[in-house]
XYZ file of C-alpha atoms in Angstrom:
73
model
C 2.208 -26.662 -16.506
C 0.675 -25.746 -13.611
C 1.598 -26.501 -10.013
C -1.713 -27.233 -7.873
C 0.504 -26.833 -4.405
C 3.590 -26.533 -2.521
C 4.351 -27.340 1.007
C 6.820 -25.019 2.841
C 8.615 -26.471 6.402
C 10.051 -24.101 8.698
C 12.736 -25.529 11.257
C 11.991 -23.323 14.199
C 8.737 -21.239 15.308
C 5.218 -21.128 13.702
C 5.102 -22.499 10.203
C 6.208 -19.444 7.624
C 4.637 -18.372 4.629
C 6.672 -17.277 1.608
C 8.441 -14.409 0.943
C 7.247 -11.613 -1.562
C 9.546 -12.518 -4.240
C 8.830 -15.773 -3.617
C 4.944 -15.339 -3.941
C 5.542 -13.920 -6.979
C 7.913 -16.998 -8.510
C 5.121 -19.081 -7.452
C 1.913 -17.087 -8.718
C 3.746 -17.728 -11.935
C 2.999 -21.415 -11.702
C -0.829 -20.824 -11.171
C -2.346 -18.267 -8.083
C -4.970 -20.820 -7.393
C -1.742 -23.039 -5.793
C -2.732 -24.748 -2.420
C 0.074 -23.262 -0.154
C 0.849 -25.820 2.874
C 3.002 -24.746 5.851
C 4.409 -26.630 8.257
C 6.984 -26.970 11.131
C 8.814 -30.425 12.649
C 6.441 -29.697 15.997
C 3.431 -30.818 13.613
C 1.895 -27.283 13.068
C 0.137 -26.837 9.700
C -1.531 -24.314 8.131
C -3.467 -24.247 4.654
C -3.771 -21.810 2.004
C -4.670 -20.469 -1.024
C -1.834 -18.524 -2.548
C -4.308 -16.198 -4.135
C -5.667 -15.042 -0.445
C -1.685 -14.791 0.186
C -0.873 -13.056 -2.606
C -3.659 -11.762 -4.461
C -2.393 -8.930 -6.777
C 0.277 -10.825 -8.186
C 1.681 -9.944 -11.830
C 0.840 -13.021 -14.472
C 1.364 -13.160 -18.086
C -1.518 -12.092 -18.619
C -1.058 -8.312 -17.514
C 1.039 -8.060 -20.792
C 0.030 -6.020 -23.519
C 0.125 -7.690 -26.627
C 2.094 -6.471 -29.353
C 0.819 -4.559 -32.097
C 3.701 -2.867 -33.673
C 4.316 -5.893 -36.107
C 7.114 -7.288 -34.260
C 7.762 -11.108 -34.741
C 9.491 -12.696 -32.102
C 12.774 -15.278 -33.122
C 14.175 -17.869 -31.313
Protein backbone atom coordinates (compact mmCIF):
# COMPACT_ATOMS: atom_id res chain seq x y z
CA UNK A 1 0.00 0.00 0.00
CA UNK A 2 0.87 3.27 -0.35
CA UNK A 3 0.77 6.10 2.17
CA UNK A 4 -0.44 9.48 0.38
CA UNK A 5 0.85 11.63 3.67
CA UNK A 6 2.07 11.97 7.07
CA UNK A 7 1.87 14.81 9.43
CA UNK A 8 4.89 15.37 11.75
CA UNK A 9 4.32 17.79 15.19
CA UNK A 10 7.20 19.22 16.80
CA UNK A 11 6.73 20.35 20.58
CA UNK A 12 9.04 23.31 20.61
CA UNK A 13 10.44 25.72 17.71
CA UNK A 14 9.55 25.82 13.95
CA UNK A 15 7.79 22.73 12.72
CA UNK A 16 10.70 19.91 11.81
CA UNK A 17 11.03 17.90 8.90
CA UNK A 18 12.20 14.29 9.12
CA UNK A 19 15.30 12.90 9.64
CA UNK A 20 17.44 11.16 6.83
CA UNK A 21 16.78 7.75 7.93
CA UNK A 22 13.54 8.64 8.40
CA UNK A 23 13.03 10.05 4.78
CA UNK A 24 14.19 7.05 3.65
CA UNK A 25 11.58 4.65 5.86
CA UNK A 26 9.05 6.83 4.41
CA UNK A 27 10.09 7.09 0.57
CA UNK A 28 9.52 3.40 0.97
CA UNK A 29 5.81 3.95 1.37
CA UNK A 30 5.57 6.10 -1.89
CA UNK A 31 8.05 9.53 -2.56
CA UNK A 32 5.07 11.31 -3.89
CA UNK A 33 3.85 11.34 0.16
CA UNK A 34 2.36 14.82 1.16
CA UNK A 35 4.70 15.62 4.17
CA UNK A 36 2.76 18.02 6.78
CA UNK A 37 4.64 19.75 9.63
CA UNK A 38 3.42 21.30 12.36
CA UNK A 39 4.01 22.76 15.89
CA UNK A 40 1.27 23.34 19.01
CA UNK A 41 1.82 27.38 18.18
CA UNK A 42 -0.23 26.56 14.84
CA UNK A 43 2.77 26.73 12.37
CA UNK A 44 2.41 24.47 9.30
CA UNK A 45 4.28 23.78 6.54
CA UNK A 46 3.50 21.50 3.38
CA UNK A 47 5.48 19.24 1.37
CA UNK A 48 6.21 16.90 -1.04
CA UNK A 49 8.57 14.28 0.29
CA UNK A 50 10.06 13.93 -3.13
CA UNK A 51 11.30 17.83 -3.05
CA UNK A 52 12.53 16.66 0.61
CA UNK A 53 14.06 13.78 -0.30
CA UNK A 54 14.46 13.33 -3.84
CA UNK A 55 17.22 10.68 -4.44
CA UNK A 56 15.83 8.25 -2.23
CA UNK A 57 16.58 4.36 -2.77
CA UNK A 58 13.11 2.36 -3.83
CA UNK A 59 12.67 -1.11 -4.86
CA UNK A 60 12.98 -0.34 -7.87
CA UNK A 61 16.87 0.44 -7.97
CA UNK A 62 17.21 -3.43 -7.60
CA UNK A 63 18.64 -5.45 -10.15
CA UNK A 64 16.68 -8.28 -10.95
CA UNK A 65 17.99 -11.60 -10.70
CA UNK A 66 19.23 -13.51 -13.46
CA UNK A 67 21.34 -16.20 -12.05
CA UNK A 68 18.27 -18.64 -11.77
CA UNK A 69 17.78 -18.20 -8.20
CA UNK A 70 14.18 -18.90 -6.86
CA UNK A 71 13.35 -17.28 -3.83
CA UNK A 72 11.49 -19.62 -0.75
CA UNK A 73 9.51 -18.59 1.90
Amino acid sequence: KEITSCSIVTVDGVPAPPCGACRQLLCEFGSAMRIVLGNPEGDVRIMNLADLFPEGFTSGHLLERTDGFTRRD
